[in-house]
mmCIF file of N, CA and C in Angstrom:
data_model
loop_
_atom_site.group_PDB
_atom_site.id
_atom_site.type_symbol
_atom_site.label_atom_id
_atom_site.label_comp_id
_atom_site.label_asym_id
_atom_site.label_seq_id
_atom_site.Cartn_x
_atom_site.Cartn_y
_atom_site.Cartn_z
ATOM 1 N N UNK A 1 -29.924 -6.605 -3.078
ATOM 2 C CA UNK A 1 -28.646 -6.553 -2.409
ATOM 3 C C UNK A 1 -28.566 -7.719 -1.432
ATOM 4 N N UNK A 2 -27.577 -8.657 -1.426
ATOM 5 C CA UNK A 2 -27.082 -9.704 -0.726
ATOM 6 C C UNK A 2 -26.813 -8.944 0.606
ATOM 7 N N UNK A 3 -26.441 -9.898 1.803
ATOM 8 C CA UNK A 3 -26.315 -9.763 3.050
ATOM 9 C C UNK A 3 -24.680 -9.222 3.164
ATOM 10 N N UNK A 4 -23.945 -10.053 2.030
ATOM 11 C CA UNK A 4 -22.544 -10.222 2.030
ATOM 12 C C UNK A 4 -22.247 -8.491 1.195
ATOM 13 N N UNK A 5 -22.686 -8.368 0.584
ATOM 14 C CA UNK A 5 -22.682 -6.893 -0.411
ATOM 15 C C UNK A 5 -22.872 -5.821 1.040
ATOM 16 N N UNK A 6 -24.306 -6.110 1.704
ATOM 17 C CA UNK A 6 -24.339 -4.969 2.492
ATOM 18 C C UNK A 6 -22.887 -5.227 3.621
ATOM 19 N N UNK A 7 -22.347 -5.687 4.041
ATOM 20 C CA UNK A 7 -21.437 -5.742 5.263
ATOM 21 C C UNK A 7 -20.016 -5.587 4.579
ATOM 22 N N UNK A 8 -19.871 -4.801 2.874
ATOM 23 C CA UNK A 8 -18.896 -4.648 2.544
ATOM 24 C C UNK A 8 -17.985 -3.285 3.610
ATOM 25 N N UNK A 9 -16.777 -3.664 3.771
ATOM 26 C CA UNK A 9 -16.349 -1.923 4.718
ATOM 27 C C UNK A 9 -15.487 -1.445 3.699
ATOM 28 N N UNK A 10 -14.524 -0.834 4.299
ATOM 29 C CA UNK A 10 -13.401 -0.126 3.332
ATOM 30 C C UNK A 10 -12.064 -0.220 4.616
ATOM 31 N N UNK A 11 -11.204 -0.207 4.228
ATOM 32 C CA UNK A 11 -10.202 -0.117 5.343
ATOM 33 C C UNK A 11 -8.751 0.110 4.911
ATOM 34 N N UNK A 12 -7.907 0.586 5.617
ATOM 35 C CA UNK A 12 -6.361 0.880 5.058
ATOM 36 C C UNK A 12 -5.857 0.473 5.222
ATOM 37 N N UNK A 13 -4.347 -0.538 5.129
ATOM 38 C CA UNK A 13 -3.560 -0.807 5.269
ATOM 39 C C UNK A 13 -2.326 0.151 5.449
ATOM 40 N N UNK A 14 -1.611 0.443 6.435
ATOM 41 C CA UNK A 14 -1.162 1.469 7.236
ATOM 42 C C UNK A 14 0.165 0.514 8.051
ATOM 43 N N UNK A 15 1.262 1.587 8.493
ATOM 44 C CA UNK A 15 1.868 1.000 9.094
ATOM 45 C C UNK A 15 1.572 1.944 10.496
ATOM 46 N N UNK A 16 1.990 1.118 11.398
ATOM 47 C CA UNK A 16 1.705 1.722 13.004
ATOM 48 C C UNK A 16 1.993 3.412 13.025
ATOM 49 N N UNK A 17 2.636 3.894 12.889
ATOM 50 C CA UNK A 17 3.146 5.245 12.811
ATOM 51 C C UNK A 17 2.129 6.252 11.970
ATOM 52 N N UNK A 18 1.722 5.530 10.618
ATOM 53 C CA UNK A 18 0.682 6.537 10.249
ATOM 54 C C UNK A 18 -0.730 6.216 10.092
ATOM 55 N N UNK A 19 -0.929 5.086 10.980
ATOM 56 C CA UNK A 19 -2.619 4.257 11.531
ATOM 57 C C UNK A 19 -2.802 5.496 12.219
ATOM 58 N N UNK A 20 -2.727 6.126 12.758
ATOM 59 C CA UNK A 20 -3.362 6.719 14.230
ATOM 60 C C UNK A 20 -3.934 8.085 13.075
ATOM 61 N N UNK A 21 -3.456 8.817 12.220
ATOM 62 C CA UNK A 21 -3.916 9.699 11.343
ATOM 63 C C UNK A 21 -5.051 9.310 10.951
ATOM 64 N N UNK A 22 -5.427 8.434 10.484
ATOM 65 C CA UNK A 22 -6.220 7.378 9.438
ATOM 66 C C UNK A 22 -7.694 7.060 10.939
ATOM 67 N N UNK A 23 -7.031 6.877 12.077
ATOM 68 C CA UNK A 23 -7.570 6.521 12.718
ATOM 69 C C UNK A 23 -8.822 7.686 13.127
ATOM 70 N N UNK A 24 -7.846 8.835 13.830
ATOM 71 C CA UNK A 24 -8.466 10.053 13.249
ATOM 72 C C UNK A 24 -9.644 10.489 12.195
ATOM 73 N N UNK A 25 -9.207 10.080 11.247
ATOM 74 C CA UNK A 25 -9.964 10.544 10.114
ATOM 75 C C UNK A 25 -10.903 9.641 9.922
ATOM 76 N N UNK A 26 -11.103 8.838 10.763
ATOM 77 C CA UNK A 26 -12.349 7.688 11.032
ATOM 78 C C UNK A 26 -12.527 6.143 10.297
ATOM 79 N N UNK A 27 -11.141 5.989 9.711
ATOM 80 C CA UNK A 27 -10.918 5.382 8.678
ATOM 81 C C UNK A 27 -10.537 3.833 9.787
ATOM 82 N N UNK A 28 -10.947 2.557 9.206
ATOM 83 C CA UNK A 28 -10.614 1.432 9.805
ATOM 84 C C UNK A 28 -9.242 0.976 9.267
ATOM 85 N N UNK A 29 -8.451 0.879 10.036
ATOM 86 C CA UNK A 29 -6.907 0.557 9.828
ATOM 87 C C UNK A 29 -6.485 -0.744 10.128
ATOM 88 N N UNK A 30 -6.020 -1.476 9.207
ATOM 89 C CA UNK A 30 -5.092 -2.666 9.599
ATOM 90 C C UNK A 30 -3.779 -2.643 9.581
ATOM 91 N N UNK A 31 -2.926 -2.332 10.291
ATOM 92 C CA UNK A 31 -1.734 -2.297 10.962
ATOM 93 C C UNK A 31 -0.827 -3.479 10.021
ATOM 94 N N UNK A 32 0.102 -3.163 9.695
ATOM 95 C CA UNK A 32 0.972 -4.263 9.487
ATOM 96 C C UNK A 32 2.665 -3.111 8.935
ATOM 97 N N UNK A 33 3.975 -3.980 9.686
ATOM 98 C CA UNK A 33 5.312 -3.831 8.410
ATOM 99 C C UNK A 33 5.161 -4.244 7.491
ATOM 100 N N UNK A 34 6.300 -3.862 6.846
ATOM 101 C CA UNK A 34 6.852 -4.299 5.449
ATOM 102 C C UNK A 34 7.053 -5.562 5.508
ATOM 103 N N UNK A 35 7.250 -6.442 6.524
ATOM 104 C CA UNK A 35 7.961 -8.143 6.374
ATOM 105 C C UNK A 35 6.182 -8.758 6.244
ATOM 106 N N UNK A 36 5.314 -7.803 7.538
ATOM 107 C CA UNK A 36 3.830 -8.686 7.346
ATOM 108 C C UNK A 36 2.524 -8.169 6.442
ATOM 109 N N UNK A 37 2.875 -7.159 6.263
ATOM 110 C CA UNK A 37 1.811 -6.186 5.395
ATOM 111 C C UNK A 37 1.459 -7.176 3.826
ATOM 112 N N UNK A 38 2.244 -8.152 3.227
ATOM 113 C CA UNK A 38 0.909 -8.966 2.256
ATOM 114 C C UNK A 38 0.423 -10.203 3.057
ATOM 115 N N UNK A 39 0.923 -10.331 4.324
ATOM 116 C CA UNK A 39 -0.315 -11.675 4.658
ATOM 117 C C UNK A 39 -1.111 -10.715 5.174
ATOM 118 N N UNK A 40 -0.815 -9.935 6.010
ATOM 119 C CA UNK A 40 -2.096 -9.590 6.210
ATOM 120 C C UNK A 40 -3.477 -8.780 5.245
ATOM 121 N N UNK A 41 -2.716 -8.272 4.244
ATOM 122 C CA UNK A 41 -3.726 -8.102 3.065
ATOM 123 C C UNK A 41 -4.123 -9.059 2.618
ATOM 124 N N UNK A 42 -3.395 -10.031 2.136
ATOM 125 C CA UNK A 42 -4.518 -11.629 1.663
ATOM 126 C C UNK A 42 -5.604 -11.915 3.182
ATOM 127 N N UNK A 43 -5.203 -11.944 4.489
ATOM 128 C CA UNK A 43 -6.080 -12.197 5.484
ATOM 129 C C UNK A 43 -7.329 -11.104 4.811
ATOM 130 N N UNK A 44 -6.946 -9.969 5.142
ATOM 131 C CA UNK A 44 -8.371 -8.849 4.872
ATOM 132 C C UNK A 44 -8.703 -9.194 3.552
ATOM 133 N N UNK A 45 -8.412 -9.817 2.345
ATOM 134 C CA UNK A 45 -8.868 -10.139 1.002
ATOM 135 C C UNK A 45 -9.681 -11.215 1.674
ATOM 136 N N UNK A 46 -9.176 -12.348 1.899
ATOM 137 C CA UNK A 46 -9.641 -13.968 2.484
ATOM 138 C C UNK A 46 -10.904 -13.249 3.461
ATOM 139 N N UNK A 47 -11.169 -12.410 4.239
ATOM 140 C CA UNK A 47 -12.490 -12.233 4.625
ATOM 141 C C UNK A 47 -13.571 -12.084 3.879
ATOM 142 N N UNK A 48 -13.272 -11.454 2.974
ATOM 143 C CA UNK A 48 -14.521 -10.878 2.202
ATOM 144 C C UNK A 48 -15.432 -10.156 2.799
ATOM 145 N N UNK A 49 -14.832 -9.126 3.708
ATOM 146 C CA UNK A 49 -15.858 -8.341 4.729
ATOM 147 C C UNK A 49 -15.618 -6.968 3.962
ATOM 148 N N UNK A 50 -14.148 -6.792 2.976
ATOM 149 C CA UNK A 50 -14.245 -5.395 2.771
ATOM 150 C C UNK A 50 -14.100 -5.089 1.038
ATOM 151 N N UNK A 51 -14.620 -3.611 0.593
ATOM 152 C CA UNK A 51 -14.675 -3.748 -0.858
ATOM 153 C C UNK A 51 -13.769 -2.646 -1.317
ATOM 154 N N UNK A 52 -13.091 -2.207 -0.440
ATOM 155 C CA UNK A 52 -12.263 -1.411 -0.837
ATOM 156 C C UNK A 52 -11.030 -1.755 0.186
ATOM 157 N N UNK A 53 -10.011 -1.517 -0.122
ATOM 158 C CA UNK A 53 -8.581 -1.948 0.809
ATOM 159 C C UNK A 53 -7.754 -1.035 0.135
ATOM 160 N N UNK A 54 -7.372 0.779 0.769
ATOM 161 C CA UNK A 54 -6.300 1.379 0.706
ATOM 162 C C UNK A 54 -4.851 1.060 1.340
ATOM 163 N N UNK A 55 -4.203 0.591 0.276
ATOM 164 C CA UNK A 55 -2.579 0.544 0.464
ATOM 165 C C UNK A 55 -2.030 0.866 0.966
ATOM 166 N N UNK A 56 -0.958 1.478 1.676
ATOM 167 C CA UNK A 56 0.061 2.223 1.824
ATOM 168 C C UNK A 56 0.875 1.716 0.545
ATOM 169 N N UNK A 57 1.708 2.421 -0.230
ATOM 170 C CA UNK A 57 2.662 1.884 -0.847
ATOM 171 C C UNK A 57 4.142 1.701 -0.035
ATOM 172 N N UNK A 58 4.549 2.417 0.651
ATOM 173 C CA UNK A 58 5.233 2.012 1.628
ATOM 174 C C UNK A 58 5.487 0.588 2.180
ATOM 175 N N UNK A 59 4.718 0.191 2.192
ATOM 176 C CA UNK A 59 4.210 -1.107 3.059
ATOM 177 C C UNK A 59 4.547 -1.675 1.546
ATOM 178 N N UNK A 60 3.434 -2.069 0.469
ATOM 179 C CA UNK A 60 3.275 -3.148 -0.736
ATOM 180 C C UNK A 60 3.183 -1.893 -1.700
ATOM 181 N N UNK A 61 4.393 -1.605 -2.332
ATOM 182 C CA UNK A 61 4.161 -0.769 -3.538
ATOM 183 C C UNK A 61 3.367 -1.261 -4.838
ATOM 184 N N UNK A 62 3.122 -2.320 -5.098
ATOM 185 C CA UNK A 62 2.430 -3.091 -6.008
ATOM 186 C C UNK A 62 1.375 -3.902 -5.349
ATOM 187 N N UNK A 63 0.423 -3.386 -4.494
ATOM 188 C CA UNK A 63 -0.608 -4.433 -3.889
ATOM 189 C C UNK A 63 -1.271 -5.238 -4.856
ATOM 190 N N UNK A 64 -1.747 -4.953 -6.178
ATOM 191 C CA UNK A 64 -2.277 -5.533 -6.831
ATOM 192 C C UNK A 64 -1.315 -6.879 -7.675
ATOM 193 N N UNK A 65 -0.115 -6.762 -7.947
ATOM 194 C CA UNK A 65 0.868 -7.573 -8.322
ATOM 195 C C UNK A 65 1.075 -8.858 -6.898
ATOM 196 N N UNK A 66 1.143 -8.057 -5.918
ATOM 197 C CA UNK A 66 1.848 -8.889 -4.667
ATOM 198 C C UNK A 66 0.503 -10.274 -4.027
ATOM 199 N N UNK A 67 -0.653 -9.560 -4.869
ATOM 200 C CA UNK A 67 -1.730 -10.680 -4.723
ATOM 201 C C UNK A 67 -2.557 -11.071 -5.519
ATOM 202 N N UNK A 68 -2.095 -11.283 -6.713
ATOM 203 C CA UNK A 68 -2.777 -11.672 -7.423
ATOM 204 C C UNK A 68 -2.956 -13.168 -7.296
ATOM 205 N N UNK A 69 -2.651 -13.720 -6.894
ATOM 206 C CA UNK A 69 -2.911 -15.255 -6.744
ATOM 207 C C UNK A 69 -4.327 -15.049 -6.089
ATOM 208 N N UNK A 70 -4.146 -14.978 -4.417
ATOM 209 C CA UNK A 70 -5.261 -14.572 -3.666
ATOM 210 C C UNK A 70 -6.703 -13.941 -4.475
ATOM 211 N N UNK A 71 -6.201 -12.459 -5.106
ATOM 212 C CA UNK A 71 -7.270 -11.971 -5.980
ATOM 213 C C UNK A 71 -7.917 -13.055 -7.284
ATOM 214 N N UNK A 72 -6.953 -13.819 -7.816
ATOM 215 C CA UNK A 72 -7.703 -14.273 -9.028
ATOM 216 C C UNK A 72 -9.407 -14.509 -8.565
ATOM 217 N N UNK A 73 -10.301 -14.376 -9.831
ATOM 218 C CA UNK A 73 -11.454 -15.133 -9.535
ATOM 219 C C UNK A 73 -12.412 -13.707 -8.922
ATOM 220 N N UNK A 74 -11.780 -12.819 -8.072
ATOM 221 C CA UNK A 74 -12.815 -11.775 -6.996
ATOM 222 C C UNK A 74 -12.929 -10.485 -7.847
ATOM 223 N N UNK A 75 -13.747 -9.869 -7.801
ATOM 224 C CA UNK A 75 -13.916 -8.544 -8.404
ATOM 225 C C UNK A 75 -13.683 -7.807 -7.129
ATOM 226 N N UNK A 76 -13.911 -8.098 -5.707
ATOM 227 C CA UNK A 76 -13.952 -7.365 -4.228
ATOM 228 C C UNK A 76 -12.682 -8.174 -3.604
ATOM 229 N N UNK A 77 -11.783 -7.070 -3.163
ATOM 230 C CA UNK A 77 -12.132 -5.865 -2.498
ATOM 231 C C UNK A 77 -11.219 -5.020 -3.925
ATOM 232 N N UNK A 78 -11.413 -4.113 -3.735
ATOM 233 C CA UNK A 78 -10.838 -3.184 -4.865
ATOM 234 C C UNK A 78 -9.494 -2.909 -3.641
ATOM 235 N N UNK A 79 -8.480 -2.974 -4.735
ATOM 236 C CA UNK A 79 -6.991 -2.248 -4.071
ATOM 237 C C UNK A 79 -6.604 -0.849 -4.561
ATOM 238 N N UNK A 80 -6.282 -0.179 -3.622
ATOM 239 C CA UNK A 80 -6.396 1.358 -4.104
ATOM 240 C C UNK A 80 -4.400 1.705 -3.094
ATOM 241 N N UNK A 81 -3.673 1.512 -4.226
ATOM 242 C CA UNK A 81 -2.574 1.809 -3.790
ATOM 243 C C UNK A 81 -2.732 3.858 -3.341
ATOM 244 N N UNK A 82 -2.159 3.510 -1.950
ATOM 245 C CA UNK A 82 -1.763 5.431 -1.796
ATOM 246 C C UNK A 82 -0.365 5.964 -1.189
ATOM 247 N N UNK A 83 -0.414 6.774 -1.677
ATOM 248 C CA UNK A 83 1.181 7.131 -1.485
ATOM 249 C C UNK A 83 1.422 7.095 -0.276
ATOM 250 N N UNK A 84 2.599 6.658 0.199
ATOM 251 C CA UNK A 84 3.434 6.620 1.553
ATOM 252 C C UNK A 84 3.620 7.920 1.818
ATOM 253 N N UNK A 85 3.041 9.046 2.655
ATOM 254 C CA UNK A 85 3.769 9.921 3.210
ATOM 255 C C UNK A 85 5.025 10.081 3.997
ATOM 256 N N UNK A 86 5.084 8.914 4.475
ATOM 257 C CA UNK A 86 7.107 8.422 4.565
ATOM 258 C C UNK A 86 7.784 8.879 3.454
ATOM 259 N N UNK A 87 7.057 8.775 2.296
ATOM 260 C CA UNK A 87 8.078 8.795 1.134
ATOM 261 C C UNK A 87 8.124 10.502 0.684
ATOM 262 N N UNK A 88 7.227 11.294 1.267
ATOM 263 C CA UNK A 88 7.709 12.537 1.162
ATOM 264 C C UNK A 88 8.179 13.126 2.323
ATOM 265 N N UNK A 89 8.819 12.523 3.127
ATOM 266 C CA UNK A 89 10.166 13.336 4.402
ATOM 267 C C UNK A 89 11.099 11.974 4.347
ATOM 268 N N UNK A 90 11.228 11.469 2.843
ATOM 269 C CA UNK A 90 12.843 10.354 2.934
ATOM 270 C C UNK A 90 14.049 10.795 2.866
ATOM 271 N N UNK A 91 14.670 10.816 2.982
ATOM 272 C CA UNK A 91 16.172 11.340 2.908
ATOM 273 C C UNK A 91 16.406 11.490 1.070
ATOM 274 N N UNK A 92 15.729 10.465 0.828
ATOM 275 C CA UNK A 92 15.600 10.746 -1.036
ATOM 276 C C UNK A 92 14.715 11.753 -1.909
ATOM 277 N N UNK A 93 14.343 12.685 -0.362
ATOM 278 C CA UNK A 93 13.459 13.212 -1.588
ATOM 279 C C UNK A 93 13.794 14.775 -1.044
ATOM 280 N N UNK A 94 14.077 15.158 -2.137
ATOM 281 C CA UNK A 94 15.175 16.809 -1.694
ATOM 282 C C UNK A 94 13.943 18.161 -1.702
ATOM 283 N N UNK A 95 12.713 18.041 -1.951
ATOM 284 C CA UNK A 95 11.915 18.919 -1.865
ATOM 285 C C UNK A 95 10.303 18.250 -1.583
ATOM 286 N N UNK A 96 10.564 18.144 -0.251
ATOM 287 C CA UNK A 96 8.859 17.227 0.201
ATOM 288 C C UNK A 96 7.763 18.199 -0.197
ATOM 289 N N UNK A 97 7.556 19.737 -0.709
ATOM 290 C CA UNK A 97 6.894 20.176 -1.059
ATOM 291 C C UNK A 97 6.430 19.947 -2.728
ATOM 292 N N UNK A 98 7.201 19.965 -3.337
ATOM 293 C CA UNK A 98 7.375 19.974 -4.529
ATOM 294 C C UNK A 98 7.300 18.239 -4.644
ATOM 295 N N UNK A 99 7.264 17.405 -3.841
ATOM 296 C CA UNK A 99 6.695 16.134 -3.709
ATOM 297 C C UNK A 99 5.556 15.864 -4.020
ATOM 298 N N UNK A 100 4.189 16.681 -2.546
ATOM 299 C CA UNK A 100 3.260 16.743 -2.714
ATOM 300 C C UNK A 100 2.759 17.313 -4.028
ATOM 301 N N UNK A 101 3.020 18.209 -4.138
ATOM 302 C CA UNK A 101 2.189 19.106 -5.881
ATOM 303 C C UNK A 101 2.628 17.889 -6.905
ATOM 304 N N UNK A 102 3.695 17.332 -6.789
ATOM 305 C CA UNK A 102 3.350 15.925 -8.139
ATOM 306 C C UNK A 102 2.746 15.220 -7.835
ATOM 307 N N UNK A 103 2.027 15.078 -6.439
ATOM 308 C CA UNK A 103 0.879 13.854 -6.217
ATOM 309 C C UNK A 103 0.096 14.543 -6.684
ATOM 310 N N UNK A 104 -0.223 15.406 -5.810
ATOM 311 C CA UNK A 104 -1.942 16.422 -6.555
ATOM 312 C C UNK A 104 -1.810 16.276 -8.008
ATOM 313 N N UNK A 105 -0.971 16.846 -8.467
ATOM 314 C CA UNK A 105 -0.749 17.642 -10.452
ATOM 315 C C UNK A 105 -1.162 15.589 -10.785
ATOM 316 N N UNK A 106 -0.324 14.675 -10.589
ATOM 317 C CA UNK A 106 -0.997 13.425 -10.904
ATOM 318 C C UNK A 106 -2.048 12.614 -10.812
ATOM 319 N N UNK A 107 -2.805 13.151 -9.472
ATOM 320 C CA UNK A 107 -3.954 12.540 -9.417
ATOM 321 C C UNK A 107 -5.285 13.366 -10.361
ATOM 322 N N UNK A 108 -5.175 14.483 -9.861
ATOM 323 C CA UNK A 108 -6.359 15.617 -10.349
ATOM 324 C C UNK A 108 -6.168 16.130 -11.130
ATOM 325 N N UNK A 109 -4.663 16.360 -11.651
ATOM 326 C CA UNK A 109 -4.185 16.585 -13.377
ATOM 327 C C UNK A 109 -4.167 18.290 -13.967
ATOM 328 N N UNK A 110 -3.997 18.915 -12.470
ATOM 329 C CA UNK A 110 -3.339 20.505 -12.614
ATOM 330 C C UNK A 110 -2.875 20.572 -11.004
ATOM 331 N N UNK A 111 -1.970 21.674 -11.182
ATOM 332 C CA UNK A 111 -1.509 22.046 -9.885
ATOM 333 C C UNK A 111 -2.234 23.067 -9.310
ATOM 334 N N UNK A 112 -2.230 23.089 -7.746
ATOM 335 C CA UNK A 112 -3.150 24.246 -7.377
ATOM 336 C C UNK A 112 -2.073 24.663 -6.308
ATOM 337 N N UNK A 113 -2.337 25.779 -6.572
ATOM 338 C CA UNK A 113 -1.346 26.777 -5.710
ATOM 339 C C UNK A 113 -2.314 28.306 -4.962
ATOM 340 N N UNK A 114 -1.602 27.485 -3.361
ATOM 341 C CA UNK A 114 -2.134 28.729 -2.425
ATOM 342 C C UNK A 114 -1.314 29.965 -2.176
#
């Protein structure tokens, strides 16, 4: 294992409002809007300090499209788009419950009901 391998982190890309959750949950957050949220993902790509980089989709619904220039060539950091919880209390979305259960039923591929 390289020096550069061990000092890989993981970190989120978050907008100010739902960093502090993330923050909570012990998770390293990089802050950015919608106007700055892909420079500053190419900045956290251009380090090469981290091997995982969670999305907001909110922020870059296509992180992997919006940098591919930057990415060509890197196997690190992995982009792991995650759903905007903005996007389940939008004015567009008429049942934020029935929101969540299509994330779950899509990611894990049954619904679970309490």
């Amino acid at each position: 294992m390289t020096a550069k391998t061990a000092a890989q982190r993981v970190a989120v890309l978050s907008d100010a409002e739902t960093a502090t959750g993330y923050r909570l949950a012990g998770a390293e957050v990089l802050e950015a809007t919608p106007q700055t949220a892909v420079a500053a993902l190419e900045r956290a790509i251009n380090t090469g300090n981290y091997g995982l980089i969670a999305v907001d989709t909110g922020l870059i619904p296509d992180p992997v499209t919006a940098t591919a220039r930057v990415m060509r060539g890197r196997d690190l950091p992995i982009l792991l788009p995650i759903p905007s919880l903005r996007d389940a209390f939008s004015t567009d979305t008429v049942d934020a419950k029935a929101y969540m259960g299509k994330l779950v039923r899509d990611t894990i591929g049954f619904d679970i009901k309490l």
